[in-house]
Coordinates of C-alpha atoms and ligand atoms in Angstrom, one line a residue:
M1 CA 0.0 0.0 0.0
A2 CA 1.4 3.4 -0.9
A3 CA 1.9 5.9 2.0
W4 CA -1.3 7.4 3.3
P5 CA -1.6 10.2 5.8
V6 CA -2.0 8.6 9.2
S7 CA -5.2 10.6 9.9
R8 CA -6.7 9.0 6.8
M9 CA -5.8 5.5 7.8
L10 CA -7.3 6.1 11.2
R11 CA -10.5 7.5 9.7
R12 CA -10.8 4.4 7.6
A13 CA -10.1 2.1 10.5
L14 CA -13.1 3.5 12.2
R15 CA -15.5 2.9 9.3
P16 CA -18.0 0.0 9.8
S17 CA -16.7 -3.2 8.2
V18 CA -18.0 -5.1 5.3
R19 CA -20.4 -7.8 6.4
S20 CA -19.0 -11.3 6.1
C21 CA -20.6 -13.9 4.0
S22 CA -23.2 -16.0 5.7
S23 CA -22.2 -19.2 3.8
G24 CA -18.6 -19.0 4.9
A25 CA -17.5 -18.9 1.2
P26 CA -14.7 -16.4 0.4
V27 CA -15.8 -12.8 0.5
A28 CA -14.7 -10.7 -2.4
Q29 CA -13.3 -7.8 -0.3
H30 CA -12.4 -7.8 3.3
R31 CA -10.4 -5.8 5.8
P32 CA -7.8 -7.2 8.1
G33 CA -8.0 -6.7 11.9
E34 CA -11.8 -6.2 11.9
E35 CA -12.5 -6.3 15.6
L36 CA -10.7 -3.7 17.6
S37 CA -10.8 -3.8 21.3
Q38 CA -12.0 -0.7 23.2
G39 CA -8.6 0.7 24.0
P40 CA -7.3 1.1 20.4
R41 CA -10.8 2.1 19.3
Q42 CA -10.9 5.0 21.7
F43 CA -7.3 6.0 20.6
L44 CA -8.4 6.0 17.0
R45 CA -11.5 8.0 17.7
E46 CA -9.5 10.7 19.5
H47 CA -6.9 10.9 16.8
A48 CA -8.8 10.4 13.5
A49 CA -9.0 13.4 11.2
P50 CA -12.5 14.7 10.5
F51 CA -14.2 13.5 7.4
S52 CA -13.9 15.8 4.3
A53 CA -15.9 19.0 4.8
F54 CA -16.8 18.9 1.1
L55 CA -18.5 15.6 1.4
T56 CA -20.3 16.3 4.7
D57 CA -23.7 17.9 4.6
S58 CA -25.4 20.3 6.9
F59 CA -26.9 17.4 8.9
G60 CA -23.5 15.8 9.5
R61 CA -23.9 13.0 7.0
Q62 CA -20.6 11.9 5.6
H63 CA -20.8 10.8 2.0
S64 CA -18.3 7.9 1.4
Y65 CA -20.2 6.1 -1.3
L66 CA -20.4 7.2 -4.9
R67 CA -22.5 5.8 -7.7
I68 CA -21.4 6.5 -11.2
S69 CA -23.6 5.9 -14.2
L70 CA -21.5 4.6 -17.1
T71 CA -24.1 4.9 -19.8
E72 CA -27.7 5.9 -20.4
R73 CA -28.2 3.0 -22.8
C74 CA -29.6 -0.4 -22.0
N75 CA -30.2 -3.7 -23.6
L76 CA -33.5 -4.1 -21.7
R77 CA -36.5 -1.8 -21.4
C78 CA -37.9 -2.5 -17.9
Q79 CA -41.3 -1.2 -17.3
Y80 CA -40.6 0.3 -13.9
C81 CA -37.4 2.1 -15.1
M82 CA -38.2 3.8 -18.3
P83 CA -41.2 5.0 -20.3
E84 CA -42.5 2.7 -23.0
E85 CA -41.6 5.2 -25.8
G86 CA -38.0 5.2 -24.6
V87 CA -35.9 8.1 -23.4
S88 CA -34.1 10.7 -25.5
L89 CA -30.4 10.0 -25.1
T90 CA -27.8 12.6 -24.5
P91 CA -25.5 13.2 -27.5
K92 CA -22.2 11.3 -27.1
A93 CA -20.2 14.5 -26.9
D94 CA -22.1 15.5 -23.8
L95 CA -21.4 12.2 -21.9
L96 CA -18.5 11.9 -19.6
T97 CA -15.5 10.4 -21.3
T98 CA -13.5 7.6 -19.6
E99 CA -10.8 10.1 -18.6
E100 CA -13.4 12.5 -17.1
I101 CA -15.0 9.6 -15.1
L102 CA -11.6 8.7 -13.7
T103 CA -10.6 12.3 -13.0
L104 CA -13.8 12.7 -11.0
A105 CA -13.5 9.3 -9.3
R106 CA -9.9 10.2 -8.3
L107 CA -11.0 13.5 -6.8
F108 CA -13.9 11.9 -4.8
V109 CA -11.7 9.1 -3.5
K110 CA -9.0 11.6 -2.4
E111 CA -11.7 13.2 -0.3
G112 CA -12.9 10.1 1.4
I113 CA -15.1 8.1 -1.0
D114 CA -14.2 4.5 -0.3
K115 CA -16.9 2.7 -2.3
I116 CA -17.9 3.2 -5.9
R117 CA -20.7 1.5 -7.6
L118 CA -20.9 1.5 -11.4
T119 CA -24.4 1.5 -12.8
G120 CA -26.4 2.9 -15.7
G121 CA -28.3 2.2 -18.0
E122 CA -26.6 -1.1 -18.3
P123 CA -22.9 -0.6 -17.3
L124 CA -21.9 -3.9 -18.9
I125 CA -22.7 -2.7 -22.4
R126 CA -20.0 0.0 -22.1
P127 CA -17.1 -1.4 -24.1
D128 CA -14.4 -0.2 -21.7
V129 CA -16.0 -1.3 -18.5
V130 CA -13.3 -3.7 -17.6
D131 CA -10.6 -1.1 -18.2
I132 CA -12.6 1.4 -16.0
V133 CA -12.7 -1.1 -13.2
A134 CA -9.0 -1.9 -13.5
R135 CA -8.2 1.8 -13.3
L136 CA -10.5 2.5 -10.4
H137 CA -8.8 -0.4 -8.6
Q138 CA -5.6 1.5 -8.6
L139 CA -7.0 4.4 -6.6
E140 CA -5.6 4.4 -3.1
G141 CA -8.3 4.3 -0.5
L142 CA -11.0 2.8 -2.6
R143 CA -12.1 -0.3 -0.7
T144 CA -15.0 -1.5 -2.8
I145 CA -15.8 -1.4 -6.5
G146 CA -19.3 -2.7 -7.1
I147 CA -21.5 -3.0 -10.2
T148 CA -25.3 -3.1 -10.6
T149 CA -26.2 -5.0 -13.7
N150 CA -29.1 -6.6 -15.4
G151 CA -26.9 -9.7 -15.7
I152 CA -27.4 -10.2 -19.5
N153 CA -23.6 -9.9 -20.2
L154 CA -22.4 -10.9 -16.8
A155 CA -21.3 -14.5 -17.3
R156 CA -19.1 -13.5 -20.2
L157 CA -17.5 -10.5 -18.6
L158 CA -17.2 -11.5 -14.9
P159 CA -13.9 -13.4 -15.0
Q160 CA -12.2 -10.3 -16.5
L161 CA -14.0 -7.9 -14.2
Q162 CA -13.0 -9.9 -11.2
K163 CA -9.3 -9.9 -12.3
S164 CA -9.6 -6.2 -12.7
G165 CA -10.7 -5.7 -9.1
L166 CA -14.5 -5.9 -9.1
S167 CA -15.5 -6.7 -5.5
A168 CA -19.3 -6.6 -5.3
I169 CA -22.1 -7.5 -7.6
N170 CA -25.8 -6.7 -7.6
I171 CA -27.9 -8.4 -10.3
S172 CA -31.4 -7.3 -11.2
L173 CA -34.0 -10.1 -11.6
D174 CA -37.6 -9.4 -11.0
T175 CA -39.2 -12.8 -11.9
L176 CA -38.3 -16.5 -12.0
V177 CA -40.7 -17.0 -14.8
P178 CA -39.0 -16.7 -18.2
A179 CA -42.1 -15.5 -20.1
K180 CA -42.8 -12.9 -17.4
F181 CA -39.2 -11.7 -17.7
E182 CA -39.8 -10.8 -21.3
F183 CA -42.9 -8.9 -20.4
I184 CA -41.3 -6.9 -17.6
A185 CA -38.1 -6.2 -19.5
R186 CA -39.9 -5.6 -22.8
R187 CA -37.3 -7.7 -24.5
K188 CA -37.2 -11.2 -25.8
G189 CA -33.6 -12.1 -25.7
D190 CA -30.4 -11.8 -27.7
Q191 CA -29.5 -13.3 -30.9
M192 CA -26.1 -14.8 -30.5
Q193 CA -23.6 -16.1 -33.1
R194 CA -23.1 -19.8 -32.4
R195 CA -19.6 -20.7 -31.3
A196 CA -18.1 -24.1 -30.6
G197 CA -19.1 -25.4 -27.2
D198 CA -21.5 -22.5 -26.7
I199 CA -24.8 -24.3 -26.1
P200 CA -26.8 -22.2 -23.7
T201 CA -29.7 -23.5 -21.7
R202 CA -32.9 -23.5 -23.7
A203 CA -31.7 -21.4 -26.6
Y204 CA -33.7 -21.4 -29.8
A205 CA -31.7 -22.3 -32.9
A206 CA -32.4 -20.3 -36.0
G207 CA -29.9 -21.1 -38.7
E208 CA -26.5 -20.0 -37.4
L209 CA -28.1 -17.8 -34.8
W210 CA -29.4 -18.7 -31.4
L211 CA -32.1 -16.7 -29.6
V212 CA -31.1 -16.9 -26.0
L213 CA -33.7 -15.9 -23.6
G214 CA -32.7 -13.0 -21.3
F215 CA -33.9 -14.8 -18.2
H216 CA -31.5 -17.7 -18.8
K217 CA -28.6 -15.3 -19.4
V218 CA -29.2 -13.6 -16.1
M219 CA -29.4 -16.9 -14.2
E220 CA -26.2 -17.9 -15.9
G221 CA -24.7 -14.6 -14.6
I222 CA -25.9 -15.3 -11.1
H223 CA -24.4 -18.8 -11.1
K224 CA -21.1 -17.5 -12.5
A225 CA -20.9 -14.9 -9.7
I226 CA -21.4 -17.6 -7.1
E227 CA -18.8 -19.9 -8.8
L228 CA -16.3 -17.0 -8.7
G229 CA -16.7 -16.6 -5.0
Y230 CA -18.8 -13.4 -4.8
C231 CA -20.6 -13.7 -1.5
P232 CA -23.3 -12.8 -1.1
V233 CA -24.4 -12.3 -4.6
K234 CA -27.1 -9.6 -4.4
V235 CA -30.2 -10.0 -6.5
N236 CA -32.3 -6.9 -6.9
C237 CA -36.0 -7.6 -7.3
V238 CA -38.4 -4.6 -7.8
V239 CA -41.8 -5.8 -6.4
M240 CA -44.9 -4.6 -8.2
R241 CA -48.4 -5.6 -7.2
G242 CA -50.1 -7.9 -9.7
L243 CA -46.8 -8.4 -11.6
N244 CA -44.4 -10.4 -9.4
D245 CA -45.7 -10.1 -5.8
D246 CA -46.9 -13.7 -6.2
E247 CA -43.2 -14.8 -6.5
L248 CA -41.9 -13.6 -3.1
L249 CA -41.8 -17.1 -1.6
D250 CA -40.1 -18.6 -4.6
F251 CA -37.4 -15.9 -4.4
V252 CA -36.8 -16.7 -0.7
A253 CA -36.7 -20.4 -1.4
L254 CA -33.8 -19.7 -3.8
T255 CA -31.8 -18.6 -0.7
K256 CA -32.0 -22.0 0.8
G257 CA -29.2 -23.5 -1.2
L258 CA -27.5 -20.5 -2.7
P259 CA -25.5 -17.7 -1.0
L260 CA -27.7 -15.0 -2.4
D261 CA -29.0 -11.8 -0.8
V262 CA -32.4 -11.4 -2.5
R263 CA -33.3 -7.7 -2.1
F264 CA -36.9 -6.9 -2.5
I265 CA -37.1 -3.2 -3.6
E266 CA -40.2 -1.1 -3.1
Y267 CA -41.4 0.3 -6.4
M268 CA -40.3 3.9 -6.6
P269 CA -41.7 6.7 -8.8
F270 CA -39.7 8.2 -11.6
D271 CA -40.7 10.2 -14.7
G272 CA -42.5 8.0 -17.2
N273 CA -42.7 4.8 -15.1
K274 CA -46.5 5.0 -14.3
W275 CA -45.9 4.6 -10.6
N276 CA -49.0 4.5 -8.5
F277 CA -49.5 3.8 -4.8
K278 CA -51.6 0.7 -5.4
K279 CA -48.9 -0.9 -7.4
M280 CA -46.4 -0.5 -4.6
V281 CA -46.1 -3.4 -2.2
S282 CA -44.7 -2.1 1.1
Y283 CA -42.0 -3.8 3.1
K284 CA -44.4 -4.7 5.9
E285 CA -46.8 -6.4 3.6
M286 CA -44.0 -8.4 2.0
L287 CA -42.7 -9.4 5.4
D288 CA -46.1 -10.6 6.5
T289 CA -46.3 -12.8 3.5
L290 CA -42.8 -14.3 4.3
W291 CA -43.7 -14.8 8.0
Q292 CA -46.7 -16.8 7.1
Q293 CA -44.4 -19.3 5.3
W294 CA -41.4 -19.0 7.6
P295 CA -42.4 -17.8 11.1
E296 CA -38.8 -18.4 12.2
L297 CA -37.5 -15.7 9.8
K298 CA -34.9 -13.7 11.8
K299 CA -33.8 -10.1 11.4
L300 CA -30.0 -9.7 11.1
P301 CA -28.0 -6.8 12.5
G302 CA -27.1 -4.3 9.8
E303 CA -24.6 -1.5 9.1
E304 CA -25.8 2.0 10.1
S305 CA -25.7 3.4 6.6
S306 CA -27.2 0.3 5.0
T307 CA -30.3 0.9 2.9
A308 CA -31.4 -2.7 3.5
K309 CA -33.2 -4.5 6.3
T310 CA -31.9 -8.0 6.2
F311 CA -33.5 -11.3 7.4
R312 CA -32.6 -15.0 7.2
V313 CA -34.5 -18.2 7.4
P314 CA -32.5 -20.2 9.9
G315 CA -30.5 -22.9 8.1
F316 CA -30.7 -21.1 4.7
Q317 CA -27.4 -20.2 3.1
G318 CA -28.6 -16.9 1.8
Q319 CA -30.6 -14.0 3.1
V320 CA -33.4 -11.7 2.2
S321 CA -33.4 -7.9 2.4
F322 CA -35.9 -5.1 1.9
I323 CA -35.1 -1.7 0.4
T324 CA -37.8 0.4 1.9
S325 CA -37.2 3.8 0.2
M326 CA -40.9 4.4 0.1
S327 CA -42.6 3.2 3.3
D328 CA -39.6 3.7 5.7
H329 CA -37.0 5.8 4.1
F330 CA -33.4 5.8 5.3
C331 CA -32.5 9.4 4.5
G332 CA -31.1 10.0 8.0
T333 CA -28.1 7.7 7.4
C334 CA -27.8 8.3 3.6
N335 CA -24.1 8.4 2.6
R336 CA -24.6 8.3 -1.2
L337 CA -23.8 10.6 -4.0
R338 CA -24.5 10.0 -7.7
I339 CA -22.9 11.1 -10.9
T340 CA -25.0 10.7 -14.0
A341 CA -23.6 9.6 -17.4
D342 CA -23.8 13.2 -18.6
G343 CA -21.7 14.3 -15.6
N344 CA -24.3 15.8 -13.2
L345 CA -23.8 15.4 -9.5
K346 CA -27.0 14.4 -7.8
V347 CA -27.0 14.5 -4.1
C348 CA -30.4 12.8 -3.7
L349 CA -32.0 10.1 -5.8
F350 CA -35.4 11.8 -5.4
G351 CA -34.3 15.4 -5.7
S352 CA -34.4 17.2 -9.1
S353 CA -31.4 19.4 -8.2
E354 CA -28.3 18.5 -10.2
V355 CA -25.0 20.3 -10.9
S356 CA -22.9 19.7 -14.0
L357 CA -19.4 18.7 -13.0
R358 CA -18.7 18.0 -16.7
D359 CA -19.2 21.6 -17.6
H360 CA -16.9 22.8 -14.9
L361 CA -14.3 20.1 -15.7
R362 CA -14.4 21.1 -19.4
A363 CA -14.1 24.8 -18.5
G364 CA -10.8 24.0 -16.9
A365 CA -11.9 24.2 -13.2
S366 CA -9.1 23.4 -10.8
E367 CA -9.4 20.6 -8.1
E368 CA -10.1 23.3 -5.5
E369 CA -12.9 24.8 -7.6
L370 CA -14.5 21.5 -8.3
L371 CA -14.4 20.7 -4.6
R372 CA -16.1 23.9 -3.7
I373 CA -18.8 23.2 -6.3
I374 CA -19.2 19.7 -4.9
G375 CA -19.2 20.9 -1.3
A376 CA -21.9 23.5 -2.1
A377 CA -24.1 20.9 -3.7
V378 CA -23.6 18.5 -0.8
G379 CA -24.3 21.3 1.6
R380 CA -27.7 21.9 0.0
K381 CA -28.8 18.3 0.4
K382 CA -32.1 18.1 2.2
R383 CA -32.7 16.3 5.4
Q384 CA -34.9 13.7 3.8
H385 CA -36.9 13.1 0.6
A386 CA -40.3 14.7 0.3
G387 CA -42.4 11.6 1.0
M388 CA -43.7 9.1 -1.5
F389 CA -46.8 11.0 -2.5
S390 CA -44.9 14.2 -3.1
I391 CA -42.0 12.6 -5.0
S392 CA -44.5 10.9 -7.3
Q393 CA -45.7 14.4 -8.3
M394 CA -42.2 15.9 -8.6
K395 CA -40.2 16.2 -11.8
N396 CA -37.2 13.8 -11.9
R397 CA -35.5 12.0 -14.6
P398 CA -36.5 8.4 -15.5
M399 CA -34.4 6.0 -13.4
I400 CA -32.5 4.8 -16.4
L401 CA -30.9 8.2 -16.8
I402 CA -30.1 8.5 -13.1
G403 CA -28.5 5.2 -12.5
G404 CA -30.3 3.8 -9.5
Ligands
SAM1 N1 -29.2 -1.9 -15.6 C1 -28.7 -2.2 -14.3 C2 -29.7 -3.0 -13.6 O1 -30.9 -3.1 -14.0 O2 -29.4 -3.6 -12.6 C3 -28.3 -1.0 -13.5 C4 -29.2 0.2 -13.6 S1 -30.8 0.1 -12.8 C5 -31.5 1.7 -13.1 C6 -30.3 0.1 -11.1 C7 -31.3 -0.5 -10.2 O3 -32.5 0.3 -10.1 C8 -31.9 -1.9 -10.6 O4 -31.7 -2.8 -9.6 C9 -33.3 -1.7 -10.8 O5 -34.1 -2.8 -10.5 C10 -33.6 -0.5 -9.9 N2 -34.8 0.2 -10.3 C11 -35.1 0.8 -11.5 N3 -36.3 1.4 -11.5 C12 -36.8 1.3 -10.3 C13 -38.0 1.7 -9.6 N4 -38.9 2.4 -10.3 N5 -38.2 1.4 -8.4 C14 -37.2 0.6 -7.7 N6 -36.1 0.2 -8.2 C15 -35.8 0.5 -9.5
SF4_2 FE1 -32.1 -1.3 -18.1 FE2 -31.6 -1.7 -15.5 FE3 -33.4 0.1 -16.3 FE4 -33.9 -2.5 -16.6 S1 -33.6 -1.5 -14.7 S2 -34.3 -0.8 -18.2 S3 -32.0 -3.3 -17.1 S4 -31.3 0.2 -16.7

């Protein structure tokens, strides 16, 4: 490890640790010396430098987690994420270049960001995604590099991504029924050139092309992630009434033999996704359904800044979480910032306020100037989002343009 200022090392030593894997399988990223006894802990607390003022908001929340959208494009068209008619894409020249992404990432990491998640659109359709991960991996102080993906290209790319330093994976999957997958994602599957030895499960042959159903590609990606030791492999499932709320128990059953963290996400409103209160299934309602089947379902302790409430059926390898942004928001401990593919800093997923870091970068702003702009935006962050009914009326971008 290159030399770090002592204060920075102390500050990091005090951060909550990454949860270990329930299955006992290797965890992709870990920290040595996790448990500190009270003496050293007290010493560290007294001597640690304060967290970056630029990344601390007026309510004292320290932002150490940055989500970067790598693209606005996607190979799926999920109903809850984008309008049926599609979105107008930003001209290529206005999107962040790879160098601009890395310049911003470097600046944020220097200030104290220790976790970056790459998202989109679909991050795995960006041709240089492996290179971006590798270059992020070289940033001193960055402890976790995660990706949120729809899983379609995952099985193919994961070995290279892992070698490049990818430490955490979230894979979106909203149904275990292949035909329903096509309906939700508004896409049938991919035509694939046939290669020797490449016989995917339940592909349809058509001359030299195979039509591979999206669902099976995602499942292949999930199994590849498990095989490569990611643990837990997080599976994001947006729950919508009348669409997939009848599959909750099937998803939980998957965690019996697989080291998954199935995360049920409350359906959130964004421009063009036709959100309405009746379609949203609340965390409490989901939990009731699960308890009827597994009364022994147990809540697990969680990190303070975690967005998830996590449970496990005793004896199951995996676990189940709920992301309760709507019915029980976690704004009080929010430590997340977002950069959109066109270079806007967004301090709250549900706020319309954005500031263009791209424009300042291209105008030749110095690091200090950029930090002042970032600090001002973080300083304006509200205490909490406006509540689910208000945010459903507010102008915001479609989720696909924000990056989740
Ligand atoms: N394409 C990638 C994927 O699908 O995982 C990454 C981008 S996607 C916008 C990031 C996450 O946001 C996904 O897990 C997706 O399920 C979630 N998401 C999108 N729209 C949502 C909505 N309306 N409510 C809740 N979650 C949503
Ligand atoms: Fe694409 Fe992800 Fe949005 Fe689905 S949720 S349309 S996969 S960006």
